[in-house]
Amino acid sequence: MSDDVLAIPEQGRAHEEVLADIDAARHDDADWQAGRTFSLVYYAGPEHTAFLKQAHQRLFSENGLNPLAFGSLRKFEAEVVRMTATMLNGGPEVAGTMTSGGSESIMMAMKTYRTWARAEKGEHTPNVVAPVTLHPAFDKACHYFDIELRKAPLLASGEVDVEALQALADDHTIAAVVSAPNYPNGVIDDVTAVGAWAAERGIGLHVDGCLGGFILPWVEALGHDIRPFDFRVEGVTSMSADVHKYGFAAKGASVVLYRDADLRRHQFFAATGWPGGLYVSPTAAGTRPGGSIAAAWAAMQAMGRDGYLAIAERSMQAALRMRADIEAVDGLAIVGEPKATVHAWQSTSDDLDVYAVADALEARGWHLNRQIRPSSVHAIVGPRHMELVDEWAADVKAAADEVRGRPELSGQGQAAMYGMMASVPEGSEAETELFVKQMLDGLYEV
Ligand SMILES: *Cc1c(COP(=O)(O)O)cnc(C)c1O
């Protein structure tokens, strides 16, 4: 074998040495503990994180694939599902499972509607209607399960145009999806209007609460203006809520819920003729890590209502401050009407490139996610951001002042790349798709 092909080391290495390699590799990773990031890591402080690791470790080796072998995991999963259902105002008939994350929860919901519609209606060319702001996990799920996904435009508030959504439906529509809130602009769709319509048509309605499921109930309890979004709404037949986001669990934990166990049954898979014995699997995964299930249960127990309320209060304070400080800058504005802890901001002025402002903020140590349609910058705000609101206010103003009236900055840094992406006309994304897939090929080379 040639020396330059990476292979498993001939001789096993000392643990210390291997761990030192990991530490060295982490050196330049995004520093989420410093709080200047707005996605990917949900952080409730060092004590909570240390506690999660302990809970995770207790069931590190166990496998949730077979709940009969590990009664502990069966109990924790059932309780996580029940506590989540109760939090989202589902009655005792609401049933669900845990999954590895929002994407798997969403995949399971889409597969469930497809299987249900086949069995109940003989539907073999199904479609689903949803807003353009729908999370790409639905595009992925529909791609995997061969469901056509039809997307409706938004109102100026950033919520889906319900009439436009309804107009997309036909006899093959098996379900609608809305978000609470959506990822790109943090706005909650009109679940009540879509729910009444879906119930009348006899189709499913999934509410994507991956992002909001574990924070909207508490923001609402604090008295903020949150429209009905959960099982209280007539017509809602399923929801997804990520414990590994605002539930502050360890990664690998989400919940998918259904109106009742009859609907959930369409999610389950059983192979009965296998020489290896009876094989039953509730979700897409086979082996299911016990640690994630235990840590999700532990997070909910340790947080309690009071813990989640305190986090929601701090996160809301920070989000409202950051929104006010953005609006205070000449030429910047919040996209739509977000009501919770997620928002995006854009430029309202021709002499201010929002991507160039983002680059100037990046130079000041902030890690930001850029978006297109509209060109904007995204933030998921958490409790720790409250410590940084003053710096944010100063930096966002300084960044805008630095960039204003300097069009040459649009051609530099990330602004150049995003400007290019933003200018790709809708419907002609095939080239971009190929380009980013080729980029992925390259990313995983050693
Ligand atoms: C994060 C997210 C998802 C997908 O969840 P993953 O855990 O990343 O798979 C789906 N919908 C929304 C609104 C999200 O924010």
Coordinates of N, CA, C and O and ligand atoms in Angstrom, one line a residue, residues 42 101-104 106 135 137-138 181-183 208 210-211 242 244-245, ligand 1:
Y42 N -26.7 25.2 20.8 CA -27.6 25.8 21.7 C -27.0 25.6 23.1 O -26.9 24.4 23.5
G101 N -33.2 13.7 15.2 CA -33.1 15.1 15.0 C -34.3 15.6 14.2 O -35.2 14.8 13.8
G102 N -34.4 16.9 13.9 CA -35.5 17.4 13.2 C -35.7 16.8 11.9 O -36.9 16.5 11.5
S103 N -34.6 16.6 11.1 CA -34.8 16.0 9.8 C -35.4 14.7 9.8 O -36.3 14.3 9.0
E104 N -35.0 13.8 10.8 CA -35.6 12.5 10.9 C -37.1 12.6 11.3 O -37.9 11.8 10.8
I106 N -39.1 15.0 10.6 CA -39.8 15.4 9.4 C -39.9 14.3 8.4 O -41.0 14.1 7.8
H135 N -38.5 24.4 6.0 CA -37.1 23.9 6.1 C -36.8 22.9 5.0 O -37.6 22.1 4.7
A137 N -35.4 20.2 5.1 CA -35.6 18.8 5.5 C -36.8 18.3 4.9 O -36.9 17.1 4.6
F138 N -37.8 19.1 4.5 CA -39.0 18.6 3.9 C -38.7 18.4 2.4 O -39.3 17.4 1.8
P181 N -41.7 28.6 14.7 CA -41.8 29.5 13.5 C -40.9 28.9 12.4 O -40.3 27.9 12.6
N182 N -40.9 29.6 11.2 CA -40.1 29.1 10.2 C -38.6 29.5 10.5 O -38.4 30.4 11.3
Y183 N -37.7 28.9 9.9 CA -36.3 29.1 10.1 C -35.8 30.5 9.5 O -35.2 31.3 10.2
D208 N -44.3 22.3 11.7 CA -42.9 22.1 12.0 C -42.5 23.0 13.2 O -42.2 24.2 13.0
C210 N -39.8 22.2 15.0 CA -38.4 21.8 15.3 C -37.7 22.9 16.0 O -37.0 22.7 17.0
L211 N -37.8 24.1 15.5 CA -37.1 25.3 16.1 C -37.9 25.8 17.3 O -37.3 26.1 18.3
D242 N -37.7 19.8 18.3 CA -36.3 19.3 18.6 C -35.9 19.6 20.0 O -35.7 20.8 20.4
H244 N -33.0 18.9 21.0 CA -31.6 19.3 20.9 C -31.4 20.8 20.4 O -30.3 21.2 20.2
K245 N -32.5 21.5 20.3 CA -32.4 22.9 20.0 C -32.8 23.6 21.3 O -32.0 23.5 22.3
Ligands
LIG1 C1 -33.3 22.7 12.6 C2 -34.6 22.7 11.9 C3 -35.0 21.6 11.2 C4 -34.1 20.3 11.0 O1 -33.6 19.8 12.2 P1 -32.2 19.1 12.3 O2 -32.1 18.7 13.8 O3 -31.2 20.0 11.9 O4 -32.3 17.9 11.5 C5 -36.3 21.6 10.7 N1 -37.1 22.7 10.8 C6 -36.7 23.8 11.4 C7 -37.6 25.0 11.5 C8 -35.4 23.9 12.0 O5 -35.0 25.0 12.6

